[in-house]
mmCIF file of C-alpha atoms in Angstrom:
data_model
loop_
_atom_site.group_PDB
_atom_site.id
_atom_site.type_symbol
_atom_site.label_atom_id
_atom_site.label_comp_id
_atom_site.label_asym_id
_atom_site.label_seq_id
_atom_site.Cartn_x
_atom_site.Cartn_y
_atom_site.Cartn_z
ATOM 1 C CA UNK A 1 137.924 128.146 140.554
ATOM 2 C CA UNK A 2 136.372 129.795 137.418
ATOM 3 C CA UNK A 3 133.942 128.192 135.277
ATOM 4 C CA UNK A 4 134.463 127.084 131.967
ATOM 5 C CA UNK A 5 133.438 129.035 129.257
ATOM 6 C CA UNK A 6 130.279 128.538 127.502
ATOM 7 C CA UNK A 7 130.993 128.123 123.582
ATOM 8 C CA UNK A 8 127.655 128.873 122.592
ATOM 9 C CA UNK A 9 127.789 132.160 124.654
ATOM 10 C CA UNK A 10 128.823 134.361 122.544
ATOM 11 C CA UNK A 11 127.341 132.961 119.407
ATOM 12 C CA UNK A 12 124.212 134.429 117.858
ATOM 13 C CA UNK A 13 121.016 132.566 118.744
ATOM 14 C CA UNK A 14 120.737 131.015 114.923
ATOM 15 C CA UNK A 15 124.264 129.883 115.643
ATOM 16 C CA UNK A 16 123.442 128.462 118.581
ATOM 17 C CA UNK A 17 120.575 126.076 117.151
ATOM 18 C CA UNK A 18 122.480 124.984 114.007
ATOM 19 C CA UNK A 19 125.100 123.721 116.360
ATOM 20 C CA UNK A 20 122.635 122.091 119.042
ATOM 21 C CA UNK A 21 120.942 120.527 115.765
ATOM 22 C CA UNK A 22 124.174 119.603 114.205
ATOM 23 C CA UNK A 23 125.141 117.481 117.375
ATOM 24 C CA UNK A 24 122.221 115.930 117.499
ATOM 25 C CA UNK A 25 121.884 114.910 113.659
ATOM 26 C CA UNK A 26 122.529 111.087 113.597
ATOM 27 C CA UNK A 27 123.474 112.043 109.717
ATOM 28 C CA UNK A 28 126.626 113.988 111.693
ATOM 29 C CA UNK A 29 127.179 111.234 113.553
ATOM 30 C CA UNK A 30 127.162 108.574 110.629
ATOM 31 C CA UNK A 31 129.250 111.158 108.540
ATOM 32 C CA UNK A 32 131.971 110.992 110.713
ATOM 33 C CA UNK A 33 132.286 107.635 111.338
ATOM 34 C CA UNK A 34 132.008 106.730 107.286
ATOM 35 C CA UNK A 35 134.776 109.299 106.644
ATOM 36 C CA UNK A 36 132.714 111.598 104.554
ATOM 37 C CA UNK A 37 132.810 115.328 104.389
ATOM 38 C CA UNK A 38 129.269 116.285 104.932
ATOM 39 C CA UNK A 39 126.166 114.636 106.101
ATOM 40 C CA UNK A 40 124.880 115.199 102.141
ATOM 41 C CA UNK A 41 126.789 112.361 100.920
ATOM 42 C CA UNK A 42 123.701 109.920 102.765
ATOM 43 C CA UNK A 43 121.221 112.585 100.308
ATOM 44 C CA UNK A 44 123.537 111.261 97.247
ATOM 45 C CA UNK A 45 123.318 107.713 97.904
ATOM 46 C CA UNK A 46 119.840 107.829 99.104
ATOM 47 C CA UNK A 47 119.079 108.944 95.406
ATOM 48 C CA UNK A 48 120.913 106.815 93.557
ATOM 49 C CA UNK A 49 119.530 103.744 95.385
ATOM 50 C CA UNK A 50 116.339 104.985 94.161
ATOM 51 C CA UNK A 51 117.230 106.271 90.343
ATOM 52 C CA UNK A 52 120.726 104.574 89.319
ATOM 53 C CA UNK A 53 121.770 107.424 87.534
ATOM 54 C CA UNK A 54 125.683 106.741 88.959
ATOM 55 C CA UNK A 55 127.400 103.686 87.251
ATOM 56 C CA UNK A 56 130.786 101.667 87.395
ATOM 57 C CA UNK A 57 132.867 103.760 84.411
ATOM 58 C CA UNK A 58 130.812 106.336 83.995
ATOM 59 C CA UNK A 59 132.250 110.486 84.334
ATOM 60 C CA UNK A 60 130.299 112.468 86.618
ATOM 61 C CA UNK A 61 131.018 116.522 87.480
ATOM 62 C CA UNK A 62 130.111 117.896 91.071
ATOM 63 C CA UNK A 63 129.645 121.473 90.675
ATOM 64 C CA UNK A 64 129.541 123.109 93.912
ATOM 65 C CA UNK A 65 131.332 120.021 95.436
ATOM 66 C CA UNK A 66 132.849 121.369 98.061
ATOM 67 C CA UNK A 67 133.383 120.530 101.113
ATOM 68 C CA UNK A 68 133.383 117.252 99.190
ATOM 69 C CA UNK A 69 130.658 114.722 100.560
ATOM 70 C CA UNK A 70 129.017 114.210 96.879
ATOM 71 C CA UNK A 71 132.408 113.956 95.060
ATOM 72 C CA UNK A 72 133.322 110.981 98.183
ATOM 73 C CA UNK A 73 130.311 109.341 97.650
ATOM 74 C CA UNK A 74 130.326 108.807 93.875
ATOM 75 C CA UNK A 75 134.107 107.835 93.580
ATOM 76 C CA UNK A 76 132.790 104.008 94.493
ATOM 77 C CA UNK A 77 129.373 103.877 92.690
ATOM 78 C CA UNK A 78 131.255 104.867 89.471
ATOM 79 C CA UNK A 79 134.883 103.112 90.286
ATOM 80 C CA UNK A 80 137.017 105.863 90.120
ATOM 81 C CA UNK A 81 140.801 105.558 90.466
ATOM 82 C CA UNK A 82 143.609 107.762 91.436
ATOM 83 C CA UNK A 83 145.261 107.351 88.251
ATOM 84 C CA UNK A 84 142.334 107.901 85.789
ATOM 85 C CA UNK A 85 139.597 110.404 87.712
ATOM 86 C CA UNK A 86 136.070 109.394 86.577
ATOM 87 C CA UNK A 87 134.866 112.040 89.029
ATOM 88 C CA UNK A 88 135.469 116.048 89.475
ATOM 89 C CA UNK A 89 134.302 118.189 92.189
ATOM 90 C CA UNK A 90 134.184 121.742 91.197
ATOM 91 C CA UNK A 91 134.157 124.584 93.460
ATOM 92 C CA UNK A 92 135.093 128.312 93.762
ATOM 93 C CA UNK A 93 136.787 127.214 97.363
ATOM 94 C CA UNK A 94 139.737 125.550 97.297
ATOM 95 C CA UNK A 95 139.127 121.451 99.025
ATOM 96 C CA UNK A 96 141.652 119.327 100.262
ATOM 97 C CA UNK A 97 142.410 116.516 97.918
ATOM 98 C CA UNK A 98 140.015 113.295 97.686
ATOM 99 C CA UNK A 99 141.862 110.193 96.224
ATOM 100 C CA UNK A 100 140.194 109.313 93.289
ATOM 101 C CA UNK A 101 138.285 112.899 92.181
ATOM 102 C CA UNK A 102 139.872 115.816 90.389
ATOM 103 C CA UNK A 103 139.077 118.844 91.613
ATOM 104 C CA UNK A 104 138.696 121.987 89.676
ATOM 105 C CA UNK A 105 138.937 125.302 91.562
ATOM 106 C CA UNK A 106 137.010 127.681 89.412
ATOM 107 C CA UNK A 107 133.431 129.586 89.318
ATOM 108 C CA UNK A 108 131.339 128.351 86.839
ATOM 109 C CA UNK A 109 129.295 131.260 86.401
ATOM 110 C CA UNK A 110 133.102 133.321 85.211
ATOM 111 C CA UNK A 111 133.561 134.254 81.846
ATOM 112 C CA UNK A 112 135.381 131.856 80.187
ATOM 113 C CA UNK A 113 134.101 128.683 82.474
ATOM 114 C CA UNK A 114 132.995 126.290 80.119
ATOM 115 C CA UNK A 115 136.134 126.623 77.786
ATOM 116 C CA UNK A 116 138.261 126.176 80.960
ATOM 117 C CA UNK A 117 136.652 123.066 81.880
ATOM 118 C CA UNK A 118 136.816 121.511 78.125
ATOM 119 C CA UNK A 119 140.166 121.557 78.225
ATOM 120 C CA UNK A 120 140.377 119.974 82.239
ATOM 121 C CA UNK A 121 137.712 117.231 80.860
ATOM 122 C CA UNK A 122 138.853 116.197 77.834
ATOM 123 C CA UNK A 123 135.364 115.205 76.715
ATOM 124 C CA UNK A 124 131.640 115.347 78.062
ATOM 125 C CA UNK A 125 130.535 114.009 81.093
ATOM 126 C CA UNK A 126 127.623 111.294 81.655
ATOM 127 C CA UNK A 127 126.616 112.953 85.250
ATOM 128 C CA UNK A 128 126.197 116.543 86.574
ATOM 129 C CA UNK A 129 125.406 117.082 89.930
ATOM 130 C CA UNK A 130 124.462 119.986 92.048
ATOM 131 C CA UNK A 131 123.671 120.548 95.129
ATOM 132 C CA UNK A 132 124.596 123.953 95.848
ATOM 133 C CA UNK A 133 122.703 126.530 97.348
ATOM 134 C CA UNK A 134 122.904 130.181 97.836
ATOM 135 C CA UNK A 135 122.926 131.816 101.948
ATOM 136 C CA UNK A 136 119.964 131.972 102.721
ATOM 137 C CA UNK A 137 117.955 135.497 104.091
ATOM 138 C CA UNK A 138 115.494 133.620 106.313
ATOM 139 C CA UNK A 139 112.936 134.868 103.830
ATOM 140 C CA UNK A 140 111.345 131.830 102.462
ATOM 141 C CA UNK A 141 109.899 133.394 98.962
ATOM 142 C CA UNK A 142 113.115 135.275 98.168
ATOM 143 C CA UNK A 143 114.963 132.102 99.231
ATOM 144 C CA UNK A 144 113.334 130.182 97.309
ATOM 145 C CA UNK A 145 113.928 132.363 93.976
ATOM 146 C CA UNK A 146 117.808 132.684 94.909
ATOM 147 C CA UNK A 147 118.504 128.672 94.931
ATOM 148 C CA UNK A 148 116.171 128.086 91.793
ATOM 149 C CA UNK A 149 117.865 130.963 89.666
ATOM 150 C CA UNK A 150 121.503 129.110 90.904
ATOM 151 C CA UNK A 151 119.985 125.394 89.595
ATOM 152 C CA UNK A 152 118.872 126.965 86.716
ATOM 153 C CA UNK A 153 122.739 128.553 85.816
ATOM 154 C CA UNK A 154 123.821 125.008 86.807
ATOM 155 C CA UNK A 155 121.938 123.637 84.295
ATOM 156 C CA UNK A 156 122.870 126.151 81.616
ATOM 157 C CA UNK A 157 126.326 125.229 82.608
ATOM 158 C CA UNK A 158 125.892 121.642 83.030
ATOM 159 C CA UNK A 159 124.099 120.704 79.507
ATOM 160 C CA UNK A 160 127.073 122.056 77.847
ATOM 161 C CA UNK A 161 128.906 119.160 78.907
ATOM 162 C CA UNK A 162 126.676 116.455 79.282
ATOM 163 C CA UNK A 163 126.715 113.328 76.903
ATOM 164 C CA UNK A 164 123.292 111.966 74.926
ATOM 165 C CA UNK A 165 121.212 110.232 77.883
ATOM 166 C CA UNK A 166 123.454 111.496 80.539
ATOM 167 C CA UNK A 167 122.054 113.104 84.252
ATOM 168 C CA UNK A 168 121.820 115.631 85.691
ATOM 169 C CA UNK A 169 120.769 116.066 89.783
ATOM 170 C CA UNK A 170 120.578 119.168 91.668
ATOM 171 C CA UNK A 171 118.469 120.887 94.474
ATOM 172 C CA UNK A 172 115.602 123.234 94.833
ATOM 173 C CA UNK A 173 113.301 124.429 97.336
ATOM 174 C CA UNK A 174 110.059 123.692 96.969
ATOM 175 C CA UNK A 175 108.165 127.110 96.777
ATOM 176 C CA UNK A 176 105.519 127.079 93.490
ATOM 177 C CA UNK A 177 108.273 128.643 91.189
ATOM 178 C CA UNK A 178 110.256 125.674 90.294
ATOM 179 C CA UNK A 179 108.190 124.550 87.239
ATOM 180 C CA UNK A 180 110.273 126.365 84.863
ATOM 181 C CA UNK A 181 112.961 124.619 85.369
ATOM 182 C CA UNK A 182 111.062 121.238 85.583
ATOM 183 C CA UNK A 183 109.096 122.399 81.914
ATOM 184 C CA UNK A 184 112.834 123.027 80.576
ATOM 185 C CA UNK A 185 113.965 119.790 82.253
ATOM 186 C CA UNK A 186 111.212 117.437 80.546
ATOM 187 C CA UNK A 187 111.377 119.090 77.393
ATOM 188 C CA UNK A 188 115.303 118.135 77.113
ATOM 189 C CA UNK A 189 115.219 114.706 79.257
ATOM 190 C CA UNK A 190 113.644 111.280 79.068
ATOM 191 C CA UNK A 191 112.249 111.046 82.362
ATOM 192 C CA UNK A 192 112.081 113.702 85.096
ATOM 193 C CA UNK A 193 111.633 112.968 88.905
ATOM 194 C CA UNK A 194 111.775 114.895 91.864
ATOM 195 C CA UNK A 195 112.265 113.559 95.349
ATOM 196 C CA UNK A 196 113.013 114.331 99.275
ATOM 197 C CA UNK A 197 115.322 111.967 100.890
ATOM 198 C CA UNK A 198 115.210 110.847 104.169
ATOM 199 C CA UNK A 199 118.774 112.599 105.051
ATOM 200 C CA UNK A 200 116.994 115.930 104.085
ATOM 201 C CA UNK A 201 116.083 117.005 107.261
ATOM 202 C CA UNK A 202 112.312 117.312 108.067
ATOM 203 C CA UNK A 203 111.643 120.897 108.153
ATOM 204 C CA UNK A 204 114.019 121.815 105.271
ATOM 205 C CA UNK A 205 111.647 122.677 102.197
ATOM 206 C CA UNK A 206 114.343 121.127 99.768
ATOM 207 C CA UNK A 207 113.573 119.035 97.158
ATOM 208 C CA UNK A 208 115.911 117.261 94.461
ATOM 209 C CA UNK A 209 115.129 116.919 91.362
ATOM 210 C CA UNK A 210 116.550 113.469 89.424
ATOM 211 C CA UNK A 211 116.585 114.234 85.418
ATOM 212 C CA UNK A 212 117.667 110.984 83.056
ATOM 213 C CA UNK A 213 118.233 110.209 79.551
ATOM 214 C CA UNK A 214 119.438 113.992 78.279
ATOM 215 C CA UNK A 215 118.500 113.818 74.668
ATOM 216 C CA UNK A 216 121.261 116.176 73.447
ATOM 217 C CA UNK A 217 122.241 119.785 72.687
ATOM 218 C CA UNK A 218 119.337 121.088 69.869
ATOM 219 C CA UNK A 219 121.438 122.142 66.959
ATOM 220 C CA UNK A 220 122.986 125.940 66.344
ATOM 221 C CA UNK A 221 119.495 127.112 64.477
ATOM 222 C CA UNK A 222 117.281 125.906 67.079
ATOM 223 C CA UNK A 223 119.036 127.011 70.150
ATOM 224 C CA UNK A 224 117.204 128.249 73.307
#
């Protein structure tokens, strides 16, 4: 009688760990007994316990949403219905549909973006969220540079369609270089904050930084 096949076999030795680590991540586990997409969700609500940037009524955007644990985890916090969407997860990958969340397939760094999603709005949103992140190289310092330059084009993106003392979340690796975007972050926010939650795993050098009370676009003269 032959032996069953190994999965892991085959798979490179990088594979091999994220898969080990992935079944042993109670975060998994939780994840899919909750029903939610992605272990992230738990970063999401671990945030908002703490900040309470996510409110019944208001309209919060998920760029990068997919696979979708963010967009599931604010549709409650901000009571979000099937038949008028308070939240939309946008993504360049297409996601299976989550009842009570609109979800925009588009890139937001293609010409044309921010028109595109004016007209899926309607209006400005009171929450951005990110929490994308490029692949990473296994080089820490260029790693580092790649996810701050994409939170710093999802803030470009995102303050376009923010409303006066709206949010906006999204994550970085800690590395040294992230102060630009926290100096650009205080100079157009009320309060800034950055935090770790305990569903970031330990050795992950992530960080999330929690920005509230956006005081507005400058106007046309004194742009950036």
């Amino acid at each position: 009688m032959k032996k069953p096949k190994d999965p892991l076999k085959k798979r490179t030795l990088s594979s091999q760990r994220w898969i080990a680590r992935q079944v042993r991540d109670p975060y998994v586990m939780q994840a899919q007994k909750d029903g939610y997409r992605s272990r992230a969700a738990y970063k999401l609500l671990e945030l908002n316990e703490k900040f309470l940037f996510l409110k019944p009524g208001q309209r919060v955007l998920d760029l990068g949403a997919a696979p979708g644990g963010w967009t599931q985890a604010s549709i409650p916090l901000v009571q979000s219905g099937a038949k008028n969407p308070k939240v939309f997860g946008y993504d360049q990958l297409p996601m299976e549909a989550i009842p009570g969340a609109l979800l925009i397939e588009d890139d937001f760094l293609s010409p044309g973006a921010d028109e595109r999603l004016e007209t899926v709005l309607g209006g400005k949103v009171d929450v951005v969220l990110s929490d994308m992140a490029p692949s990473t190289t296994g080089h820490r310092e260029t790693d580092h540079l790649r996810i701050l330059g994409l939170a710093e084009a999802a803030y470009d993106f995102a303050r376009k369609h923010l409303t006066e003392k709206g949010a906006f979340v999204a994550k970085i690796f800690q590395g040294g270089t992230e102060k630009s975007l926290l100096d650009l972050l205080k100079k157009d926010f009320q309060r800034v904050h950055h935090a770790k939650p305990k569903a970031s795993r330990k050795e992950s050098s992530e960080l999330y930084v929690v920005a509230l009370g956006f005081r507005g676009l400058p106007p046309p003269s004194e742009g950036m």
